[in-house]
Structure formats: structure tokens, C-alpha cells
Coordinates of C-alpha atoms and ligand atoms in Angstrom, one line a residue:
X1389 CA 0.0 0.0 0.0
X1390 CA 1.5 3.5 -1.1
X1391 CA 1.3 5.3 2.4
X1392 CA 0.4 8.8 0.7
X1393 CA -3.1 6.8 -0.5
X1394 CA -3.8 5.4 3.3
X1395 CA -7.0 6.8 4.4
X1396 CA -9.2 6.6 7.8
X1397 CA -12.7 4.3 7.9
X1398 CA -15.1 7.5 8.5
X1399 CA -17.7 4.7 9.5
X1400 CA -15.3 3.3 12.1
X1401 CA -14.4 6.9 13.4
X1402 CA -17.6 8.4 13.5
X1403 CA -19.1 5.1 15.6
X1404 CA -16.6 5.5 17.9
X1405 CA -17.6 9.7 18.3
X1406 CA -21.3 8.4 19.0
X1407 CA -19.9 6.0 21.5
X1408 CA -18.0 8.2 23.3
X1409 CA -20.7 10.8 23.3
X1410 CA -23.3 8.5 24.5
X1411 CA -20.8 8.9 28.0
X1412 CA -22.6 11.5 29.9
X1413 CA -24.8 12.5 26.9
X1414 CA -26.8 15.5 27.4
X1415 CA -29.9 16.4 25.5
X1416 CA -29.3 18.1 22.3
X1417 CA -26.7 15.3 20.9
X1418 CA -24.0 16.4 23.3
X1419 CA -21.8 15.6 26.3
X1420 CA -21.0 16.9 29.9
X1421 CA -18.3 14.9 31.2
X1422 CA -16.6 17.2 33.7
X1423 CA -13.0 16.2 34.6
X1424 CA -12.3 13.7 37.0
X1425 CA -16.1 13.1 37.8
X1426 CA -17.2 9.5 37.4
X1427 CA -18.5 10.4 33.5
X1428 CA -15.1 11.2 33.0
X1429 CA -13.7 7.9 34.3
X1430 CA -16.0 6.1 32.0
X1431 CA -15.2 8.4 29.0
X1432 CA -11.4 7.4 29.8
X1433 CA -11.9 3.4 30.6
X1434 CA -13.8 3.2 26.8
X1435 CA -10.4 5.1 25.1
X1436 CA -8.5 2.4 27.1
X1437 CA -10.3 -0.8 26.2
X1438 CA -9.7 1.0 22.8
X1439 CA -5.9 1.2 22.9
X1440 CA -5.9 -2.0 24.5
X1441 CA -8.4 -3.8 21.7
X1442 CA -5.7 -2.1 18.9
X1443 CA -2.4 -3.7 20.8
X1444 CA -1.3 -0.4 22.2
X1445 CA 1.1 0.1 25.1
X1446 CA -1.3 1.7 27.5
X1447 CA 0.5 3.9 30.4
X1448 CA -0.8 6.7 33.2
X1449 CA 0.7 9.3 34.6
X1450 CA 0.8 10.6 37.7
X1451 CA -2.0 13.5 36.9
X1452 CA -4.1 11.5 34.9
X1453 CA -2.6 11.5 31.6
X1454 CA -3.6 8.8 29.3
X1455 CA -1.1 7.9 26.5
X1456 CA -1.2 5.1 24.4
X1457 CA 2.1 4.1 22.3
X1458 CA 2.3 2.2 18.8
X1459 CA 6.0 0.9 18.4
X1460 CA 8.1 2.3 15.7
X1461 CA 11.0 0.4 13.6
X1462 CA 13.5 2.7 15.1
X1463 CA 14.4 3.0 18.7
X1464 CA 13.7 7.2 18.4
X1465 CA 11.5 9.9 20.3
X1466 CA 8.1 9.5 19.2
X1467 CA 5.9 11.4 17.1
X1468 CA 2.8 12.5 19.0
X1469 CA -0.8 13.6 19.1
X1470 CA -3.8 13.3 21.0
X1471 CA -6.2 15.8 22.6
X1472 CA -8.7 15.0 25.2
X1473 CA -12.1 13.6 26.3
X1474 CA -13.5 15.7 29.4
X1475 CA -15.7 18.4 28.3
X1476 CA -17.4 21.6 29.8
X1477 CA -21.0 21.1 31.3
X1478 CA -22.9 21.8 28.1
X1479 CA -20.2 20.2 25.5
X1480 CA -20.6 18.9 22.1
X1481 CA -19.1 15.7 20.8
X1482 CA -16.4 16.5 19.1
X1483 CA -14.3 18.9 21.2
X1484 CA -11.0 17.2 21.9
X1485 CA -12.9 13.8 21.4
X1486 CA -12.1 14.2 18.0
X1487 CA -8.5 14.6 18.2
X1488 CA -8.1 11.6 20.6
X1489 CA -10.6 9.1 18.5
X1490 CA -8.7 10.4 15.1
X1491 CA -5.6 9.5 16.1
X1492 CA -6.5 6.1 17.6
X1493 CA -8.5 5.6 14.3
X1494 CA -4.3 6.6 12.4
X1495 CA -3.0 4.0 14.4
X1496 CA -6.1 1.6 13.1
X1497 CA -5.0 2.7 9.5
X1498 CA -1.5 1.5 9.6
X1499 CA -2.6 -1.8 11.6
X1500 CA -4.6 -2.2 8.8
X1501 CA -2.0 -1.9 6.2
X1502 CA 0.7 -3.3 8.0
X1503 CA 2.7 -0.6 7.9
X1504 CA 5.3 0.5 10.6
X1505 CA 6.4 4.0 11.0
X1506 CA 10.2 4.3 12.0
X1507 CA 9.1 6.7 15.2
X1508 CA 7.0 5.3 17.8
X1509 CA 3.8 6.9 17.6
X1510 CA 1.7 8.2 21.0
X1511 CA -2.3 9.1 21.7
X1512 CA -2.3 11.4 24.4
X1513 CA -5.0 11.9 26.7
X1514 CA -4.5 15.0 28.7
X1515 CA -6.1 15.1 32.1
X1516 CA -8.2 18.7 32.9
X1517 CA -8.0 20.3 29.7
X1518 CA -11.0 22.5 30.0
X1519 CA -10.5 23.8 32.9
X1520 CA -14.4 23.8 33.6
X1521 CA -13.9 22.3 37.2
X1522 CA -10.4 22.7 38.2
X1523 CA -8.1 25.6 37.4
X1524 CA -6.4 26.4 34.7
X1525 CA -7.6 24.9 32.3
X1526 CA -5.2 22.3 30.0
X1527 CA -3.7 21.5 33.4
X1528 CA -2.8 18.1 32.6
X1529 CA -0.4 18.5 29.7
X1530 CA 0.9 22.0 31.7
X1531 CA 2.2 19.1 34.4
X1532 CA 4.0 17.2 32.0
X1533 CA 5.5 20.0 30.2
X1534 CA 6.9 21.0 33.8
X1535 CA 4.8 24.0 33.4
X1536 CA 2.7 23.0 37.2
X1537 CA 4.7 21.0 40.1
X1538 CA 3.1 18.2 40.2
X1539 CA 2.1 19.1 43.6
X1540 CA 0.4 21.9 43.6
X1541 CA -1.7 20.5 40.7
X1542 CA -3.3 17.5 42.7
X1543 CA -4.1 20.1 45.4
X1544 CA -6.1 22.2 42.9
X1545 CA -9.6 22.7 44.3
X1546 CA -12.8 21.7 42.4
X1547 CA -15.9 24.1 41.7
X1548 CA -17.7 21.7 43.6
X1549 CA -14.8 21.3 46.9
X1550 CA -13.1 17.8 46.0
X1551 CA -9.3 17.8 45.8
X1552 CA -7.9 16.9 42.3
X1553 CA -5.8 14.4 43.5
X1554 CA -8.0 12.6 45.6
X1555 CA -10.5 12.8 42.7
X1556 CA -8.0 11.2 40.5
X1557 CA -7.5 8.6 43.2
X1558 CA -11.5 8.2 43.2
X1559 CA -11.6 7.0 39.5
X1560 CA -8.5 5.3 39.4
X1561 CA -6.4 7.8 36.9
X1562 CA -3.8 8.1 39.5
X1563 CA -1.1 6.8 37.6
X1564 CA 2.7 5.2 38.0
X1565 CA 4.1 6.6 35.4
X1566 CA 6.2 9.5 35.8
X1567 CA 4.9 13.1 34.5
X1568 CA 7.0 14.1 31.3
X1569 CA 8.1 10.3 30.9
X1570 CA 7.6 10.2 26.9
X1571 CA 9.6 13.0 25.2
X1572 CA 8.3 13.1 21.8
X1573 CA 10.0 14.6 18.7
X1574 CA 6.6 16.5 17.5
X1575 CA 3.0 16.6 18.7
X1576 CA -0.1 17.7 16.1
X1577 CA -3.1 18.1 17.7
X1578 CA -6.9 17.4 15.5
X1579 CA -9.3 20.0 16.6
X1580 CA -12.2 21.4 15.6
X1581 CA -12.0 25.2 15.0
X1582 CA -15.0 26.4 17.6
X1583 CA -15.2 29.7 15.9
X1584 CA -16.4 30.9 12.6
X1585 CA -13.8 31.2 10.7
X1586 CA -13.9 28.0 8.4
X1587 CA -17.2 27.6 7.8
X1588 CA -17.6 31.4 6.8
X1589 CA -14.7 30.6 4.4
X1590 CA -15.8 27.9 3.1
X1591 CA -12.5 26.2 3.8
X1592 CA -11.8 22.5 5.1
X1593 CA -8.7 22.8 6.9
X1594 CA -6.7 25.1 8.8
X1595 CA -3.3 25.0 9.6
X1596 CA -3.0 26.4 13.2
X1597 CA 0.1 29.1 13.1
X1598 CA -0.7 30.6 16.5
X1599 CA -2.7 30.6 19.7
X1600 CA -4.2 33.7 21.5
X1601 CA -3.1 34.3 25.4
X1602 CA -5.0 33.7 28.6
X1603 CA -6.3 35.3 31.3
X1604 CA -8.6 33.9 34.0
X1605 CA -9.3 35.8 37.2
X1606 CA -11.7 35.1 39.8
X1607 CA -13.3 38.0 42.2
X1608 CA -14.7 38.4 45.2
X1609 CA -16.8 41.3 46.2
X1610 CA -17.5 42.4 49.3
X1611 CA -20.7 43.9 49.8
X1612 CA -23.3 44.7 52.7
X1613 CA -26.3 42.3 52.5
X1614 CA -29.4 44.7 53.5
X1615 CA -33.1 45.0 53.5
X1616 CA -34.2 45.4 49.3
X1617 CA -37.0 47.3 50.8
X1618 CA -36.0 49.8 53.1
X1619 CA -32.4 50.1 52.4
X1620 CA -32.3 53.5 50.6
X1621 CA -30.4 53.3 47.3
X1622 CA -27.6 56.2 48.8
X1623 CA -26.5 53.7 51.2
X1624 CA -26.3 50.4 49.4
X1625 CA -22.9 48.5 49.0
X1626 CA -24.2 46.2 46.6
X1627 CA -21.9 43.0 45.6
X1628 CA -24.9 42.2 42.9
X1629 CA -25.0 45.2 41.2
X1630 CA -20.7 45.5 41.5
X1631 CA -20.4 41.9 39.5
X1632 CA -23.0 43.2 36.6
X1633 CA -21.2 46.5 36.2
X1634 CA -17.9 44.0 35.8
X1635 CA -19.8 42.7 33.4
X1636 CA -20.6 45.0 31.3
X1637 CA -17.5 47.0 31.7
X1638 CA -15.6 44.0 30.1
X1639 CA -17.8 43.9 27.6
X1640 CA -17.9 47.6 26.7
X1641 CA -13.6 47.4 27.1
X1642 CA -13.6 44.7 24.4
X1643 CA -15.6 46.3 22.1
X1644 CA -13.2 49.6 22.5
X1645 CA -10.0 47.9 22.2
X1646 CA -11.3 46.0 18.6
X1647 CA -8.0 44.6 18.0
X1648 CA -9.3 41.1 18.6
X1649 CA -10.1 41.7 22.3
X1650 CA -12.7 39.6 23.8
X1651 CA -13.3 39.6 27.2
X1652 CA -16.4 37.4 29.3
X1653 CA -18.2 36.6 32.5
X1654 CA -19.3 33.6 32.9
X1655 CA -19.6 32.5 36.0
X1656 CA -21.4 34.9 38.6
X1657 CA -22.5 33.4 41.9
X1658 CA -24.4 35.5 44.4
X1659 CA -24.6 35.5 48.2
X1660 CA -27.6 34.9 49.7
X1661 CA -28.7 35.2 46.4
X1662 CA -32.5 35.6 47.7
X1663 CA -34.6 38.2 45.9
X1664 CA -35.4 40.6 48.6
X1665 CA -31.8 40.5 50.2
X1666 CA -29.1 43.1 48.9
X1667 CA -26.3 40.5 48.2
X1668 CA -23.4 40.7 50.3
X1669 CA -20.8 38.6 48.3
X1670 CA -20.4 38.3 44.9
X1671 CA -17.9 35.8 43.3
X1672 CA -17.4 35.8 39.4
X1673 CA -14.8 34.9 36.9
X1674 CA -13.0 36.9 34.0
X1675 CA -12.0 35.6 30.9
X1676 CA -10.0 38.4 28.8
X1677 CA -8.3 36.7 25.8
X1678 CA -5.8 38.7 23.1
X1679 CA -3.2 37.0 20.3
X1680 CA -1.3 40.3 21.5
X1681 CA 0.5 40.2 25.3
X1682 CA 0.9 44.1 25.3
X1683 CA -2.9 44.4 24.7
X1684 CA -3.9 41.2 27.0
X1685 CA -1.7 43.3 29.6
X1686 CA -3.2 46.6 28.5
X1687 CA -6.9 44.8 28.9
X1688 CA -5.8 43.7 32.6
X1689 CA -4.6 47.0 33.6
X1690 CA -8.0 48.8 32.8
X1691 CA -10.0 46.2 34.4
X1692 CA -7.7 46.9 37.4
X1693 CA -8.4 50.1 37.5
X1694 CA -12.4 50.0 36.9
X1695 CA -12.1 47.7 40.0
X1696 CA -10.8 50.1 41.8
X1697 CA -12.8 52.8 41.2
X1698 CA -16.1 50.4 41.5
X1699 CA -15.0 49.5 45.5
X1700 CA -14.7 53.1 45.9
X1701 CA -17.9 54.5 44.3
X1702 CA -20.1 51.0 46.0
X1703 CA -18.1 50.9 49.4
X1704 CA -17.3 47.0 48.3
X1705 CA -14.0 45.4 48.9
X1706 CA -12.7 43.6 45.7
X1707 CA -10.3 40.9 45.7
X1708 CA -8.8 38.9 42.6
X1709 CA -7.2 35.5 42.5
X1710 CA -5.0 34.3 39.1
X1711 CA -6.7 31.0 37.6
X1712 CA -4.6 30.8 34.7
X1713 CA -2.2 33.1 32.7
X1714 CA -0.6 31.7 29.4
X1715 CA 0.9 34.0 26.9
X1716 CA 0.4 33.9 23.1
X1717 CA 1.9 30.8 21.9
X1718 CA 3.5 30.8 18.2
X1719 CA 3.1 26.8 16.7
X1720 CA 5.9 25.5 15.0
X1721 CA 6.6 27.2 11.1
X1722 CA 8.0 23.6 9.7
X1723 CA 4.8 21.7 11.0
X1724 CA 2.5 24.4 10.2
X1725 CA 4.0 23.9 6.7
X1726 CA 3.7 20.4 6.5
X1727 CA 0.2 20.3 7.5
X1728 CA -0.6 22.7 4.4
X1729 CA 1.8 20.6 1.9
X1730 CA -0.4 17.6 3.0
X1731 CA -3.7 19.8 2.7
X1732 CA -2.9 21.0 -0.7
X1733 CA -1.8 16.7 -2.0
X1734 CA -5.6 15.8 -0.4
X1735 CA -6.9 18.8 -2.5
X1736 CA -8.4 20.2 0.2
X1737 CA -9.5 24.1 0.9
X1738 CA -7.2 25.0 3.5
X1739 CA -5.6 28.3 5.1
X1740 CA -3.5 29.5 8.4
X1741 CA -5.2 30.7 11.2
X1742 CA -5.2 31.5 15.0
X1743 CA -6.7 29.2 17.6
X1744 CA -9.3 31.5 20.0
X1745 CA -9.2 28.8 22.3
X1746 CA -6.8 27.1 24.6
X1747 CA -5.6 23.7 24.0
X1748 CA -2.7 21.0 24.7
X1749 CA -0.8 21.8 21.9
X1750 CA 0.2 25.3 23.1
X1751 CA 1.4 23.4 26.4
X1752 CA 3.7 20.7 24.2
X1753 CA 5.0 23.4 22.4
X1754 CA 7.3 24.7 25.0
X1755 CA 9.1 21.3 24.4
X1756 CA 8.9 20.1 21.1
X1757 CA 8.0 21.5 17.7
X1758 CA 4.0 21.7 17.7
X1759 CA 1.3 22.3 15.6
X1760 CA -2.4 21.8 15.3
X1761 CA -5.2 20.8 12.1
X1762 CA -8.7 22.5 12.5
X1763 CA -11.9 21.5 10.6
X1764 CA -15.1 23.9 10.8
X1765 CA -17.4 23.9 13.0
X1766 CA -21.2 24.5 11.6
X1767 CA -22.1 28.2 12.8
X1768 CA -18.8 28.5 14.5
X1769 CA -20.8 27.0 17.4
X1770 CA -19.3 24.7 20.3
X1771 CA -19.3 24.6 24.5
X1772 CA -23.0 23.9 23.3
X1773 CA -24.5 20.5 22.5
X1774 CA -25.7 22.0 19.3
X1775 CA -21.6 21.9 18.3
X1776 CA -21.7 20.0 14.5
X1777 CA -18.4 18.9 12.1
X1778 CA -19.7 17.9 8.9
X1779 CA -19.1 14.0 8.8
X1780 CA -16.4 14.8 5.6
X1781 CA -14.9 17.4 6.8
X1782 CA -14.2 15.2 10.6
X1783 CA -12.6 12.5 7.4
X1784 CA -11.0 15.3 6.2
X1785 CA -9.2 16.3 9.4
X1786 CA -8.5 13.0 10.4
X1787 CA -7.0 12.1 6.4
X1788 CA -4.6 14.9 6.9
X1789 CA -3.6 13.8 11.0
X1790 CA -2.8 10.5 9.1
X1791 CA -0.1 11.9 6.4
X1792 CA 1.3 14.4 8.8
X1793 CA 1.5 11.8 11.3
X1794 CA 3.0 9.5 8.9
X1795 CA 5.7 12.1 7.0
X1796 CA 7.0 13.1 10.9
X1797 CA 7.2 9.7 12.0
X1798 CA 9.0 8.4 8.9
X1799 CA 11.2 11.2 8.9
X1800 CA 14.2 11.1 10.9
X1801 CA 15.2 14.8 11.5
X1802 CA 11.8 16.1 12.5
Ligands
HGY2648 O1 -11.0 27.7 27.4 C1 -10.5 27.2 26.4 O2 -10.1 27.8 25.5 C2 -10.5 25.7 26.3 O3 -11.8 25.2 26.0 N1 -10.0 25.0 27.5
MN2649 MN1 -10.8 21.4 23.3
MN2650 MN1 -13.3 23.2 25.1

């Protein structure tokens, strides 16, 4: 078999996508498999009775990361991909599943056609990539980059109280293997895009040249709970109103800036949070994202100072506690390269792009070249069941995972 004509079995891939999403399926066709919760420790026993069904060395590390090795011809570092399976509480069925599922689905391929690569190949499963229940977010591969200690990391507090570690324990993800263990030569990450861009375009793939920074704060306001009724509006301190003016300030900030700006709330809880109480504690989360650090820095200064000013005018204290911070991350030139050579021999539409969201690739890129493959998403749509990959275009992703893969592996001087 010429490997250049190797292609996934759609049927085979897309079976195993409705498996996996049937794991904590949600209504609307989607998933909510919140790390480390018991959904998330089914999601991650299916993808190993997968690895261990296609003969593949399984191994877990110590925070949870799943990997699953294919041997190679040649005793070298391995070529690697993977994404991962937990998802926010109102996910769709392809985010990150389809970069773990596609490249199980590569390995399948060359099983198929007898074919061995002279690099190992890896499927990595990264523990915690959203960052929906612990913080930050792609916390998993941020440990075995060296990014977290280890430590610290399995004493990260969930939204809901449980310690990470002892959650990992719960499910059995607490692995042996050391954190970092496999050093591989590459990684390319499958994703789909979860913006616009693509479909608007009209374009199959993209070729992932860079990743926009991150900021994630969490505040606490300090308010005066009071009567709703008697409590004359001069001599309010109220930690309700304070966390909707955040809101909007954020908003109206983004919109100002332009320059690619966004900026959200999206978590707000209130304390007593009763209708006829003036809430005395407010707790809320700020996502402010910019492919530029001086802006993303220029964006935290201002909402510093609109803080400030807020405590003063309402009489609230305001504190603010770091939940993640990662700079802009710039993918690999070479990879990003290959991925459009291979595009352009499958004939398909493709262009360079930035990734609006966060994902393991930016974390395996502080040690070793790194790239990622985007396919549209329908409406630009995802973090909602409603998320949709047309069936070719998931083919078409997966078709040009499988040549990169392939060219990297075979390729001694990656
Ligand atoms: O937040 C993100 O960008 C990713 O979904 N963790
Ligand atoms: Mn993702
Ligand atoms: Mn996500």
C-alpha cells in the first residue's frame, strides 16, 4: 500500500464519536463529562479498552494523563498527538474527542495496512483540559511539560470542593508513570476550529500558526447584604450590582479595544442570592483573551483600575485571584507547513489561522516543535450540545492527522 493513499474508515471513526458521546450525553446530541467526575472515568476506561483492543502500550501518569504508544521500527523519540475527552457542562461531541478518537483511528489505518512507522507513535490523553472544574484549564499536559509541580496540581480545588488528587485517586487515573516520561519529537493536535472562521470561508482545513493568550481571574466582592425594601439606594454596598457592572464593563472594554479583544463573564455566583436581600458577596470569573500580550496586559490594567474605582464609588472590597495566565503561543513554522503541503496533495480548501481557544498543543510546544489541524465547526458554534463537524470534513481532518503523522514519523530529522 503507497502510504500517501492510506485513508481513515469514516464509518469506524464516526461510531466511535457516538460511543463516546453517548458517556454523559446531554440532550441536544452532546456531552458533559466534567473532569475527573465518574463520566469522566467512564469516558477514559472506553479510550482504554480502545488502545488495549488495537495492541497499544497503555501507560498513566501521575496527573491522569492517558497515552497510548504504537511501536516504531526505530528506537527514536516519538511522534505525538492526542487531545482530550473531558468536556465543559454543556459540551458537544467533538471537542477534543475528535482529536483523541482520530488519532487512535491513524494507528487503526497502519494496523490495517501493515505498515510500521520508524518513530513510535503516541495518543495522548491530557487530564483537565478545560478547565471547567479545576483551574487552569489544559492543566494536565501544563504538568507534563513541567509547566505546574506536580504538587500543587493535585491540590487544585474543584468548583464543587473535591481535591484533584484525591478525585484522580476516586476514578482510578492516578497513575505510575512519571509526568514528562515520553519525550516526543513533534505533537499535532486534531481540533475542531470552535469559531467561525472555516465555515464562513468555506474552507476544510486550517493549519493552526498561533494561539491567543490567557487570562482567567476570579473576584470576590464584598458587599453589605441589607433589607431590598428599606435600604435607601444612597447607602447600598451592593456586591450584585458591582459583579453586573464588571460585566458589562468587560464587555464595553472589548468592544473599544477591537484589536481582537474579547473579554467574558461567565460564571457569577451571588450571596444569599434571595430576591429581597441586597447580596453581600459576589464571586465571578473573567475571561479576557488577546493574540497580542501588550494588549492582553493593556486589557488587565484597565479592568484593574475600573475595580478600583467600582469598591470606591459602591463601598465593596474587591479581591482577585490568578486562575490561569498563558501568553500567546506561536506553533511550530515547519509543521504548520507540513500540515498545508499535505492539505494541498488531499486537495483540500485549507488556510493558516489562530486558535481562539486554549488547548494542549500550546502546552507541548514549550518542548517540542508543535502544531495543530482545524476543521469547521457548523455556525462556528461549540461549548454547546448544538456543536456540529460535517461527517467529511471530521474525514477530512483525520485524512490529513494521518499523512502528517505518517511524514513526521517516517522522517528522521523532525
Ligand atoms: O478555554 C478554552 O479555551 C479551552 O476550551 N479550554
Ligand atoms: Mn478542546
Ligand atoms: Mn473546550
Amino acid at each position: 500500500m503507497n502510504l500517501p493513499d492510506l485513508r481513515v474508515d469514516g464509518r469506524r471513526l464516526l461510531a466511535r464519536i457516538d460511543a463516546l458521546a453517548r458517556i454523559g450525553a446531554i440532550d441536544g446530541g452532546g456531552s458533559c463529562r466534567l473532569a475527573l467526575t465518574d463520566d469522566d472515568g467512564r469516558g477514559r476506561d472506553q479510550v482504554v479498552a480502545w488502545m488495549r483492543e488495537q495492541g497499544l502500550v497503555v501507560s498513566v501518569d501521575a496527573i491522569g494523563n492517558l497515552f497510548g504508544v504504537r511501536g516504531g521500527t526505530d528506537d527514536l523519540p516519538p511522534v505525538m498527538t492526542g487531545s482530550h475527552i473531558d468536556t465543559v457542562r454543556t459540551g458537544g461531541r467533538y471537542d477534543g474527542i475528535l482529536g483523541v478518537l482520530a488519532g487512535l483511528e491513524v494507528m487503526q489505518v497502519l494496523d490495517d495496512a501493515g505498515v510500521r512507522t520508524r518513530r513510535p507513535l503516541v495518543v495522548g490523553v491530557f487530564t483537565n483540559e478545560e478547565g471547567a472544574r479545576f483551574a487552569p484549564d489544559m492543566l494536565g499536559s501544563l504538568v507534563y511539560v513541567g509547566g505546574m509541580p506536580l504538587a500543587q496540581a493535585l491540590d487544585a480545588r474543584a468548583i464543587d470542593g473535591p481535591r484533584l488528587g484525591d478525585e484522580l485517586q476516586r476514578i482510578g487515573y492516578a497513575g505510575a508513570a512519571p509526568v514528562g516520561a515520553l519525550r516526543p519529537a513533534a505533537f499535532v493536535e486534531l481540533h475542531i476550529e470552535q469559531g467561525p472562521v472555516l465555515d464562513l470561508d468555506g474552507v476544510t482545513i486550517g493549519a493552526v500558526e498561533d494561539l491567543q493568550g490567557i487570562s482567567w481571574q476570579e473576584l470576590t466582592i464584598t458587599g453589605q447584604s441589607n433589607h431590598a425594601g428599606t435600604t435607601p439606594m444612597r447607602m447600598r454596598h451592593d456586591a450584585g450590582y458591582a459583579a453586573c457592572a464588571v460585566a458589562t464593563f468587560v464587555r464595553r472594554m472589548a468592544r473599544e479595544m477591537g484589536a481582537g479583544q474579547v473579554a467574558t463573564v461567565g460564571n457569577i455566583q451571588l450571596h444569599p442570592n434571595l430576591i429581597n436581600v441586597i447580596a453581600a458577596r459576589a464571586t465571578l470569573t473573567v475571561d479576557l483573551r488577546n493574540t497580542d500580550e501588550t494588549l492582553l496586559k493593556r486589557a488587565e490594567a484597565w479592568l484593574a483600575e475600573f475595580l478600583a474605582t467600582l469598591a470606591r464609588d459602591e463601598g465593596v472590597e474587591i479581591g482577585s485571584r490568578v486562575l490561569a495566565r498563558f501568553e500567546p503561543v506561536v506553533f511550530d513554522a515547519a509543521v504548520v507547513r507540513r500540515i498545508e503541503t499535505v492539505a494541498g496533495r488531499l486537495d483540500l480548501r485549507h488556510r493558516r489561522m489562530t486558535s481562539g481557544a486554549g488547548h494542549d498543543a500550546q502546552m507541548l510546544a514549550r518542548i517540542c516543535p508543535a502544531a495543530m489541524i482545524f476543521v469547521p465547526s457548523v455556525k462556528g458554534i461549540s461549548h454547546n450540545p448544538a456543536e456540529h463537524t460535517q461527517p467529511d470534513d471530521l474525514c477530512a481532518g483525520a485524512n490529513v492527522l494521518l499523512q502528517t503523522l505518517v511524514e513526521l514519523a517516517n522522517d528522521k530529522e523532525v
